[in-house]
Amino acid sequence: MEFIRIGEKIISREKIIRVIDRLLELRKQGLSQQEVANRLNLERTFISRLEGIGEVRKGERIAVVGFPIKNKEEIVNLLRELGVDYFLIMTETERWQFVKEKTGVQLLNEIMDIIATIRTYDTVVLIGSNMRIKLGQALLDKEVIGLEIGESPIEEDRYVEPSVIRKIIESCQA
């Protein structure tokens, strides 16, 4: 067993490798980052960053963020079919649950983590109100494609035409 001294700590290299191997195996089996984090007593953000470090896929990486989406399941299935790297699609109910279930600090941390994650993508598609799209464009220093589904504030789910999403994604992948 190989040990490494870092200051006053003694680190087991083998233990780190075992945990990473288990993490990757669980992700390969289809568990979400959060499910793996819960099982292995890790932070979900650690898993996300670790996957980012190890990613070798070449080509344009696309993220899609949208809310409130009436036909969420249809859009999510389309994004999976098209091989979109990251997506966060919510209905109005899910959006409010996301906000209400957290303390202020937890909410801020989660939003900052989402922003940090989507900043790692080459192109970000934002589906939402005119105000949310402008805010996203200001926060992200990359290609942002906005698909406006209404004037702010939007307080009910909006239908998003799948063919429009398909056209946007396919044009980014070309």
mmCIF file of N, CA and C in Angstrom, residues 60 62 167-174:
data_model
loop_
_atom_site.group_PDB
_atom_site.id
_atom_site.type_symbol
_atom_site.label_atom_id
_atom_site.label_comp_id
_atom_site.label_asym_id
_atom_site.label_seq_id
_atom_site.Cartn_x
_atom_site.Cartn_y
_atom_site.Cartn_z
ATOM 1 N N GLU A 60 -17.849 20.017 -29.999
ATOM 2 C CA GLU A 60 -18.620 21.035 -29.305
ATOM 3 C C GLU A 60 -19.435 20.414 -28.176
ATOM 4 N N ILE A 62 -22.412 20.920 -25.526
ATOM 5 C CA ILE A 62 -23.621 21.729 -25.475
ATOM 6 C C ILE A 62 -24.343 21.512 -24.157
ATOM 7 N N LYS A 167 -33.502 21.665 -34.345
ATOM 8 C CA LYS A 167 -32.793 22.484 -35.328
ATOM 9 C C LYS A 167 -31.627 23.231 -34.681
ATOM 10 N N ILE A 168 -31.855 23.783 -33.501
ATOM 11 C CA ILE A 168 -30.782 24.515 -32.789
ATOM 12 C C ILE A 168 -29.634 23.577 -32.441
ATOM 13 N N ILE A 169 -29.958 22.436 -31.841
ATOM 14 C CA ILE A 169 -28.922 21.491 -31.398
ATOM 15 C C ILE A 169 -28.144 20.951 -32.595
ATOM 16 N N GLU A 170 -28.860 20.547 -33.631
ATOM 17 C CA GLU A 170 -28.188 19.994 -34.807
ATOM 18 C C GLU A 170 -27.292 21.031 -35.480
ATOM 19 N N SER A 171 -27.704 22.296 -35.463
ATOM 20 C CA SER A 171 -26.843 23.324 -36.062
ATOM 21 C C SER A 171 -25.576 23.528 -35.222
ATOM 22 N N CYS A 172 -25.668 23.335 -33.919
ATOM 23 C CA CYS A 172 -24.485 23.446 -33.049
ATOM 24 C C CYS A 172 -23.551 22.245 -33.242
ATOM 25 N N GLN A 173 -24.112 21.114 -33.563
ATOM 26 C CA GLN A 173 -23.313 19.898 -33.703
ATOM 27 C C GLN A 173 -22.676 19.778 -35.072
ATOM 28 N N ALA A 174 -23.137 20.556 -36.032
ATOM 29 C CA ALA A 174 -22.632 20.446 -37.414
ATOM 30 C C ALA A 174 -21.208 20.946 -37.532
#
